[in-house]
Short mmCIF file of C-alpha atoms in Angstrom, two decimals:
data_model
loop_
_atom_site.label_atom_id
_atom_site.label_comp_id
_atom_site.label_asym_id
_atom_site.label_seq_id
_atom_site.Cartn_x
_atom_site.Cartn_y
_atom_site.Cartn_z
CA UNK A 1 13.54 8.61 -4.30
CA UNK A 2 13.33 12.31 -5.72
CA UNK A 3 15.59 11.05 -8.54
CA UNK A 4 12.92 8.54 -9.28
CA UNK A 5 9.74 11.19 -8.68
CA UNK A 6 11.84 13.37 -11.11
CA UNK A 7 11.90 10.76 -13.91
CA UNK A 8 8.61 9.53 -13.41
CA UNK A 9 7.19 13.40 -13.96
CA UNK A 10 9.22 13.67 -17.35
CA UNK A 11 7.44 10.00 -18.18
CA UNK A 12 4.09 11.18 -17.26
CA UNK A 13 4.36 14.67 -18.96
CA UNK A 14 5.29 12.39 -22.13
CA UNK A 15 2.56 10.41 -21.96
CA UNK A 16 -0.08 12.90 -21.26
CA UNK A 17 1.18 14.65 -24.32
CA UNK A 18 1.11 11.91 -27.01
CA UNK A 19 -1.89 10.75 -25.06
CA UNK A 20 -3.43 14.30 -25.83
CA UNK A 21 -2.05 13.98 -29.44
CA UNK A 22 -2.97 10.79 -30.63
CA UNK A 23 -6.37 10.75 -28.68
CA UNK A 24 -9.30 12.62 -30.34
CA UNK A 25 -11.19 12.84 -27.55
CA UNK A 26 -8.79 14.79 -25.73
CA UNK A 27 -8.25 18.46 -26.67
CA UNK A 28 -4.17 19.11 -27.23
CA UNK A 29 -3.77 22.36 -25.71
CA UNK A 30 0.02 23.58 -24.91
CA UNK A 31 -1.19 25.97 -22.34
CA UNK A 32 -2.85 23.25 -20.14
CA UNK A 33 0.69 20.97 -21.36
CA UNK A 34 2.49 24.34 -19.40
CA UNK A 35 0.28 24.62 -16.86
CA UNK A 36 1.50 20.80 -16.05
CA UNK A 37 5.24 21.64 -16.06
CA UNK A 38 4.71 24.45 -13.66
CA UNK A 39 2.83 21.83 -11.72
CA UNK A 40 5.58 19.80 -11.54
CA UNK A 41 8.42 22.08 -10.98
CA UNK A 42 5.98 23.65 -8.25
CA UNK A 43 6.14 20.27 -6.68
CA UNK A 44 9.77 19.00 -6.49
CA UNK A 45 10.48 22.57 -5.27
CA UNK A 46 8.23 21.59 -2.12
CA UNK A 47 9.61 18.37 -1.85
CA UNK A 48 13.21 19.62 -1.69
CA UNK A 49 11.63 22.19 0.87
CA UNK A 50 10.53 19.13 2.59
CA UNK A 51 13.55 17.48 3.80
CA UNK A 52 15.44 20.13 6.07
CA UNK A 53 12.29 20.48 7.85
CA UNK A 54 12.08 16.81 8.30
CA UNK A 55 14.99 16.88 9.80
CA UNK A 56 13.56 19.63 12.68
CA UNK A 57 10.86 17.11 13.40
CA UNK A 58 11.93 14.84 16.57
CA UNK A 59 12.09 11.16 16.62
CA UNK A 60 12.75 10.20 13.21
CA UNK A 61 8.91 11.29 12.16
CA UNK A 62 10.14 13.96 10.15
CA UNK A 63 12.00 11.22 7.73
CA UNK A 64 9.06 8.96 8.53
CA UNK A 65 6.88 11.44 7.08
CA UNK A 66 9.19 12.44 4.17
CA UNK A 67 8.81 8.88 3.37
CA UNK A 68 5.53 8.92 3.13
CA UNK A 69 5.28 11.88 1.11
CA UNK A 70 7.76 10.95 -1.18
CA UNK A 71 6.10 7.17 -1.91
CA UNK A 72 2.77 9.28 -1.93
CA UNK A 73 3.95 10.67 -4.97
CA UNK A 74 5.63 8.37 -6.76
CA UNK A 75 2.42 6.28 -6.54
CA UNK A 76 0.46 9.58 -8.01
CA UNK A 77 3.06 10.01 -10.80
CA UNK A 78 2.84 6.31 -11.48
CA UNK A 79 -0.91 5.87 -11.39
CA UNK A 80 -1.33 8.99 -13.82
CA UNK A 81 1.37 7.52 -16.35
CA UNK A 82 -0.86 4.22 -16.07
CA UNK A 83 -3.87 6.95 -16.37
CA UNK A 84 -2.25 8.61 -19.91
CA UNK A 85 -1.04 4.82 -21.22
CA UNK A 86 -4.79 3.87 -20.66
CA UNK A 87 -5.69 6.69 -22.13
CA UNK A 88 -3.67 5.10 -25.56
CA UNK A 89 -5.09 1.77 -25.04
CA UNK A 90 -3.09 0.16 -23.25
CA UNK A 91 -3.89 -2.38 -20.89
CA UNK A 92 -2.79 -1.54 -17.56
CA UNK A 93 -5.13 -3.28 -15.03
CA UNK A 94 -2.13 -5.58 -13.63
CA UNK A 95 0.06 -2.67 -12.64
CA UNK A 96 -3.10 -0.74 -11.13
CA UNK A 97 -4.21 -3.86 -8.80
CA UNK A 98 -0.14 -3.64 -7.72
CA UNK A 99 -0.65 -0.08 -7.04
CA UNK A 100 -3.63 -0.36 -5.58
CA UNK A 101 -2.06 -3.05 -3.15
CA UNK A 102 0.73 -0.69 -2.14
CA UNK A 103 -1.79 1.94 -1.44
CA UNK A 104 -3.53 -0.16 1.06
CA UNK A 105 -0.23 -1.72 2.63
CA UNK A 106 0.96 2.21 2.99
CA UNK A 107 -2.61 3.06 4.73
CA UNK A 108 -2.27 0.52 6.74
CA UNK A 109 1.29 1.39 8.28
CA UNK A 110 0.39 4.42 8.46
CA UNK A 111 -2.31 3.16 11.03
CA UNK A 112 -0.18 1.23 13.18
CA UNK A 113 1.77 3.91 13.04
CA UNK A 114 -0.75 6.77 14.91
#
């Protein structure tokens, strides 16, 4: 799943920047394209972080919750590449209902769960 989170930041960091190139209405600035990176690098270093201490929480809830986390943001990096392609004019309002579906299958496991 981090494999996947990986290559869905590289997609989204590609979109967002021909999104900000080709869209007028978006100002193409590299520092806010850096800022991004750092962003992302910031967050697959706390994700890695994440999974020995998953490990130190009993009863399988620390992979439980690794899940979670991990499918939280592969549904963020997914929504915000739908976000940049939408952005391009794409139509993407079949893959958001999907997401949005997931979302609300995911909150409601999570509520059984507690």
């Amino acid at each position: 799943i981090l494999s996947l989170i990986c290559l869905l930041m590289i997609v989204d960091f590609v979109t967002g920047t021909v999104a900000a190139w080709r869209n007028p209405k978006i100002k193409f600035n590299s520092q806010e394209g850096i800022n991004g990176i750092l962003r992302k690098v910031v967050s697959i270093i706390v994700l890695v972080a994440c999974i020995p201490v998953s490990v130190l929480i009993p009863a399988d809830m620390g992979i439980a919750a690794l899940s979670v986390l991990y499918v939280g943001y592969l549904l963020m990096e997914f929504k915000s590449i739908l976000e940049n392609l939408g952005k391009l004019g794409v139509i993407t309002s079949p893959l958001e209902g999907f997401v949005e579906k997931i979302e609300e299958e995911l909150e409601h496991r999570e509520e059984g769960r507690k």
